[in-house]
Tab-separated table of C-alpha atoms in Angstrom:
chain	number	residue	atom	x	y	z
A	1	MET	CA	210.114	55.102	122.364
A	2	THR	CA	212.642	56.716	119.911
A	3	PRO	CA	211.421	59.370	117.799
A	4	PRO	CA	210.289	58.981	114.384
A	5	ASP	CA	212.903	59.534	111.752
A	6	THR	CA	212.342	62.762	109.986
A	7	ALA	CA	214.655	62.995	107.283
A	8	LEU	CA	213.196	63.321	103.752
A	9	PRO	CA	213.882	60.572	101.464
A	10	PRO	CA	215.846	61.061	98.292
A	11	LYS	CA	214.819	62.794	96.039
A	12	ARG	CA	214.321	60.297	92.423
A	13	LYS	CA	216.133	60.734	90.147
A	14	GLY	CA	215.298	61.312	86.575
A	15	LEU	CA	214.514	63.235	83.425
A	16	THR	CA	214.119	67.055	83.988
A	17	ARG	CA	210.543	68.902	82.200
A	18	ARG	CA	213.361	70.374	78.812
A	19	GLN	CA	214.496	67.219	78.923
A	20	ARG	CA	211.555	65.145	78.523
A	21	ARG	CA	210.233	67.699	75.812
A	22	ARG	CA	213.811	67.104	73.678
A	23	LEU	CA	213.637	63.651	73.941
A	24	SER	CA	209.848	63.887	72.621
A	25	ARG	CA	210.286	65.948	69.749
A	26	GLY	CA	213.600	63.947	68.441
A	27	VAL	CA	211.902	60.969	68.284
A	28	GLN	CA	209.201	63.005	66.165
A	29	TYR	CA	211.325	63.867	63.770
A	30	VAL	CA	212.844	60.195	64.155
A	31	VAL	CA	209.423	58.828	63.181
A	32	PHE	CA	208.812	61.522	60.519
A	33	THR	CA	212.371	60.551	58.859
A	34	ALA	CA	211.243	57.114	58.845
A	35	ALA	CA	208.309	57.236	57.456
A	36	VAL	CA	209.355	59.488	54.039
A	37	VAL	CA	212.331	57.790	54.136
A	38	ALA	CA	209.920	54.074	54.194
A	39	PHE	CA	207.421	56.316	51.269
A	40	ALA	CA	210.785	58.012	49.213
A	41	ALA	CA	211.539	53.898	48.873
A	42	ALA	CA	207.933	52.188	48.313
A	43	ALA	CA	206.896	54.856	45.526
A	44	ASP	CA	207.585	53.787	41.887
A	45	TRP	CA	209.658	56.827	40.445
A	46	GLY	CA	210.119	55.146	37.215
A	47	ARG	CA	206.560	55.503	36.380
A	48	LEU	CA	206.085	58.707	38.301
A	49	ARG	CA	208.431	59.904	36.196
A	50	ASN	CA	207.341	58.405	32.973
A	51	GLN	CA	202.856	59.678	33.823
A	52	PHE	CA	203.880	63.400	35.166
A	53	ALA	CA	207.635	64.281	34.753
A	54	GLN	CA	207.703	64.218	30.519
A	55	ARG	CA	210.084	66.597	29.112
A	56	ALA	CA	208.445	66.957	25.814
A	57	ILE	CA	205.092	67.274	26.681
A	58	ALA	CA	205.522	69.652	29.443
A	59	GLU	CA	207.704	72.042	26.729
A	60	GLN	CA	205.034	71.882	24.010
A	61	MET	CA	202.822	73.804	27.030
A	62	PHE	CA	205.145	76.998	25.855
A	63	PRO	CA	204.084	80.208	26.303
A	64	ASP	CA	200.263	79.589	25.967
A	65	VAL	CA	200.590	78.224	29.528
A	66	ILE	CA	201.920	81.603	30.640
A	67	THR	CA	200.612	84.240	28.021
A	68	LEU	CA	196.619	82.567	27.882
A	69	ALA	CA	196.279	79.999	30.805
A	70	LEU	CA	197.966	82.046	33.183
A	71	LYS	CA	197.298	85.063	32.379
A	72	ASN	CA	192.967	83.943	32.082
A	73	THR	CA	193.248	82.744	35.782
A	74	VAL	CA	194.967	85.666	36.654
A	75	LEU	CA	192.221	88.119	35.074
A	76	TYR	CA	189.315	86.115	35.929
A	77	THR	CA	190.892	86.336	39.905
A	78	VAL	CA	191.422	90.071	39.859
A	79	SER	CA	188.036	90.940	38.783
A	80	GLY	CA	186.630	88.578	41.271
A	81	PHE	CA	188.499	90.242	43.680
A	82	ALA	CA	187.402	93.205	42.564
A	83	PHE	CA	183.777	92.733	42.144
A	84	GLY	CA	183.251	91.067	46.028
A	85	LEU	CA	185.946	93.720	47.202
A	86	VAL	CA	183.085	96.887	46.233
A	87	LEU	CA	180.113	94.259	47.259
A	88	GLY	CA	181.478	93.273	50.242
A	89	MET	CA	182.180	96.553	51.595
A	90	VAL	CA	178.316	97.470	50.904
A	91	ILE	CA	176.805	94.132	52.567
A	92	ALA	CA	179.399	94.863	55.491
A	93	LEU	CA	177.793	98.326	56.030
A	94	MET	CA	174.226	97.381	55.892
A	95	ARG	CA	175.533	94.688	58.186
A	96	LEU	CA	176.157	97.288	60.270
A	97	SER	CA	173.516	99.792	59.630
A	98	SER	CA	171.037	100.626	62.194
A	99	VAL	CA	167.700	100.440	59.831
A	100	GLY	CA	166.795	96.360	60.555
A	101	PRO	CA	166.158	95.833	57.177
A	102	TYR	CA	169.205	96.640	55.660
A	103	ARG	CA	170.706	94.147	58.564
A	104	TRP	CA	168.478	91.037	57.851
A	105	LEU	CA	169.572	91.564	53.890
A	106	ALA	CA	172.753	91.687	54.786
A	107	GLY	CA	172.786	88.780	57.174
A	108	VAL	CA	170.846	86.661	54.804
A	109	TYR	CA	172.819	87.445	51.982
A	110	ILE	CA	176.154	86.138	53.936
A	111	GLU	CA	174.105	83.212	55.388
A	112	ILE	CA	173.908	82.021	52.253
A	113	PHE	CA	176.523	82.625	49.828
A	114	ARG	CA	178.915	81.569	52.186
A	115	GLY	CA	176.684	78.594	52.996
A	116	LEU	CA	176.209	77.389	48.871
A	117	PRO	CA	180.183	75.150	47.496
A	118	ALA	CA	181.393	77.959	44.563
A	119	LEU	CA	180.260	75.602	42.176
A	120	LEU	CA	175.896	75.781	42.334
A	121	ILE	CA	177.025	80.120	42.198
A	122	PHE	CA	178.927	78.901	39.005
A	123	ILE	CA	176.323	76.735	37.740
A	124	PHE	CA	173.681	79.536	38.902
A	125	ILE	CA	175.461	82.271	36.949
A	126	GLY	CA	176.193	79.804	33.405
A	127	VAL	CA	172.531	78.143	33.887
A	128	ALA	CA	169.994	79.645	35.497
A	129	VAL	CA	170.614	83.503	34.878
A	130	PRO	CA	170.340	82.350	30.942
A	131	LEU	CA	166.551	80.386	31.494
A	132	ALA	CA	165.591	82.907	33.922
A	133	PHE	CA	166.515	85.901	31.376
A	134	PRO	CA	166.203	85.077	27.676
A	135	GLY	CA	167.920	87.654	25.131
A	136	THR	CA	170.201	88.690	28.256
A	137	GLU	CA	174.127	89.024	28.031
A	138	ILE	CA	176.102	89.666	31.642
A	139	ILE	CA	178.853	91.984	30.372
A	140	GLY	CA	182.057	91.006	29.538
A	141	GLY	CA	180.397	87.922	28.404
A	142	THR	CA	182.535	84.362	29.968
A	143	TYR	CA	185.152	87.024	32.264
A	144	GLY	CA	182.191	89.513	33.430
A	145	LYS	CA	180.189	85.807	34.252
A	146	VAL	CA	183.627	85.246	36.178
A	147	ALA	CA	183.848	88.164	38.291
A	148	LEU	CA	180.141	88.456	39.030
A	149	ALA	CA	180.250	84.363	40.152
A	150	LEU	CA	183.719	84.308	42.059
A	151	GLY	CA	182.979	88.125	43.208
A	152	LEU	CA	179.235	86.781	45.162
A	153	VAL	CA	180.717	84.545	46.500
A	154	ALA	CA	183.983	86.851	48.029
A	155	ALA	CA	181.926	89.384	48.867
A	156	ALA	CA	179.947	86.909	51.267
A	157	TYR	CA	183.468	86.246	52.936
A	158	MET	CA	184.579	89.915	52.918
A	159	ALA	CA	181.542	91.665	54.458
A	160	GLU	CA	182.457	88.938	57.655
A	161	THR	CA	186.779	91.059	56.780
A	162	PHE	CA	185.168	94.119	56.960
A	163	ARG	CA	182.507	94.251	59.546
A	164	ALA	CA	185.386	92.765	61.956
A	165	GLY	CA	187.908	95.586	60.655
A	166	ILE	CA	185.467	98.325	61.675
A	167	GLN	CA	184.210	97.120	64.709
A	168	ALA	CA	188.035	96.563	65.496
A	169	VAL	CA	188.497	100.404	65.894
A	170	PRO	CA	187.549	101.777	68.766
A	171	LYS	CA	184.725	103.245	69.334
A	172	GLY	CA	186.317	106.844	70.411
A	173	GLN	CA	187.634	108.083	66.835
A	174	MET	CA	183.310	107.724	65.146
A	175	GLU	CA	182.785	110.334	68.858
A	176	ALA	CA	185.762	112.556	68.110
A	177	ALA	CA	185.194	112.365	64.873
A	178	ARG	CA	181.496	113.478	64.863
A	179	SER	CA	182.427	116.209	67.454
A	180	LEU	CA	184.498	117.492	64.910
A	181	GLY	CA	181.431	117.880	62.854
A	182	PHE	CA	182.247	115.297	60.593
A	183	SER	CA	179.191	113.557	59.032
A	184	HIS	CA	178.348	109.260	59.471
A	185	ALA	CA	179.068	108.735	56.345
A	186	ARG	CA	181.999	111.238	56.265
A	187	ALA	CA	183.466	109.751	59.566
A	188	MET	CA	182.890	106.383	58.103
A	189	VAL	CA	185.680	107.170	54.776
A	190	SER	CA	188.146	109.184	56.384
A	191	ILE	CA	188.283	107.961	59.684
A	192	ILE	CA	186.793	104.438	60.128
A	193	LEU	CA	187.798	102.620	57.163
A	194	PRO	CA	191.348	103.827	56.829
A	195	GLN	CA	192.045	102.441	60.042
A	196	SER	CA	189.780	99.099	59.683
A	197	PHE	CA	192.350	98.224	56.255
A	198	ARG	CA	195.581	97.571	58.429
A	199	VAL	CA	193.935	95.249	60.782
A	200	ILE	CA	191.359	93.748	56.715
A	201	LEU	CA	194.642	93.908	54.993
A	202	PRO	CA	195.680	90.552	55.328
A	203	PRO	CA	192.312	88.139	55.162
A	204	LEU	CA	191.709	89.807	52.193
A	205	THR	CA	195.467	88.910	50.593
A	206	ASN	CA	194.304	84.974	52.035
A	207	GLU	CA	191.387	86.144	50.067
A	208	LEU	CA	192.508	86.083	47.205
A	209	VAL	CA	194.570	83.596	47.248
A	210	LEU	CA	191.239	81.377	47.138
A	211	LEU	CA	189.761	82.881	44.444
A	212	PHE	CA	192.741	82.123	42.778
A	213	LYS	CA	191.986	78.395	43.191
A	214	ASP	CA	188.423	78.680	42.884
A	215	SER	CA	188.652	80.325	39.650
A	216	SER	CA	188.910	76.947	37.751
A	217	LEU	CA	185.113	76.621	38.203
A	218	VAL	CA	185.112	78.790	34.916
A	219	LEU	CA	184.674	75.474	32.644
A	220	PHE	CA	181.395	74.898	34.103
A	221	LEU	CA	180.921	78.286	32.536
A	222	GLY	CA	181.305	76.816	28.943
A	223	VAL	CA	184.768	78.812	27.606
A	224	THR	CA	186.485	78.948	24.218
A	225	LEU	CA	190.307	77.905	23.194
A	226	GLU	CA	191.352	81.421	24.325
A	227	GLU	CA	189.503	81.907	27.465
A	228	ARG	CA	190.231	78.604	28.672
A	229	GLU	CA	192.620	79.233	32.403
A	230	LEU	CA	195.012	77.061	34.375
A	231	SER	CA	193.159	73.461	34.757
A	232	LYS	CA	191.066	73.773	31.680
A	233	PHE	CA	194.416	73.878	29.623
A	234	GLY	CA	196.332	71.344	32.048
A	235	ARG	CA	193.626	69.456	31.642
A	236	ASP	CA	192.815	69.653	27.333
A	237	LEU	CA	196.525	69.216	26.757
A	238	ALA	CA	196.595	65.785	29.608
A	239	SER	CA	193.846	64.118	27.264
A	240	GLN	CA	195.089	64.928	24.215
A	241	THR	CA	198.655	63.532	25.293
A	242	ALA	CA	197.010	60.504	27.661
A	243	ASN	CA	200.043	61.879	29.972
A	244	SER	CA	199.198	64.230	33.307
A	245	THR	CA	202.143	66.290	32.820
A	246	PRO	CA	200.348	69.257	31.916
A	247	ILE	CA	198.033	68.302	35.447
A	248	LEU	CA	201.565	68.748	37.673
A	249	VAL	CA	203.013	72.064	35.075
A	250	ALA	CA	199.786	73.637	35.730
A	251	GLY	CA	200.074	73.215	38.740
A	252	LEU	CA	203.487	74.314	39.066
A	253	CYS	CA	201.891	77.807	37.766
A	254	TYR	CA	199.158	77.950	40.492
A	255	LEU	CA	202.710	78.107	43.235
A	256	LEU	CA	204.227	80.369	41.567
A	257	VAL	CA	201.172	83.047	42.347
A	258	THR	CA	199.791	81.525	45.986
A	259	ILE	CA	203.521	80.819	47.104
A	260	PRO	CA	204.204	84.466	47.159
A	261	LEU	CA	200.827	85.410	48.288
A	262	GLY	CA	201.353	83.442	50.784
A	263	PHE	CA	204.136	84.583	51.775
A	264	VAL	CA	203.633	88.361	51.884
A	265	VAL	CA	200.064	87.240	54.187
A	266	ARG	CA	202.941	86.110	56.497
A	267	ARG	CA	204.919	89.473	56.362
A	268	MET	CA	201.545	91.541	57.113
A	269	GLU	CA	200.304	90.051	59.844
A	270	ALA	CA	203.850	90.265	61.240
A	271	LYS	CA	203.749	93.558	60.867
A	272	ALA	CA	200.389	94.325	62.357
A	273	GLN	CA	201.234	92.081	65.422
A	274	GLU	CA	204.121	94.439	66.013
A	275	ALA	CA	202.160	97.452	65.474
A	276	VAL	CA	200.150	96.471	68.192
A	277	LYS	CA	202.776	95.155	70.687
């Protein structure tokens, strides 16, 4: 009997894993470019320009779109963020408390205000509160109402952010502080919270961006001409001119704030990752 052929079969020639990955990436680029070109070729740019890019209408918006609308938007956002920051911190500490009713109340608050749309909160503040407490005025007028509505929504998310940041600090930090004679409250304020802020600062900045956009809901509270924010300002002028250029300009004003904030968030997240390494 002849011995069996023990020679190995020749290796199949083909693309390596890296080559296949490069080929797949190249195909995706080609498909994406083709889709963009097809979209650009199919769009009626003339009609879009007439409806969204009328220079004369855009010029009418200045300087009020900056000095009035953008200013009010920033004020609404900052006031809501400040109130939400304080309330969120309190809710987070209640959530971590050893007292059962505090934890229960904090949990109920977080679940309710994270589950309800911000629009319903604004309607509740603008309609239900005056009906429930006749003759009662919220301090600050419209600005106070917006700060309350935005703050109530933001606090629910910030509370969970604070809780996660506090729990990310090693437990040994609290134990070391207590061994040095610090009370629990003093150790939390002086030791734990400053360390947790390095972790929670990027998500808090993201929350600021979300509040900046949610400030457009102020129209449901009923505002005067001097209290209009960007969305209301653009929508009113669009109705007057029967053109959508004011909407586009208002959107660009939002981007003037949100894009730099997004860049700041990415930088902070990168620094936080470097610190961990």
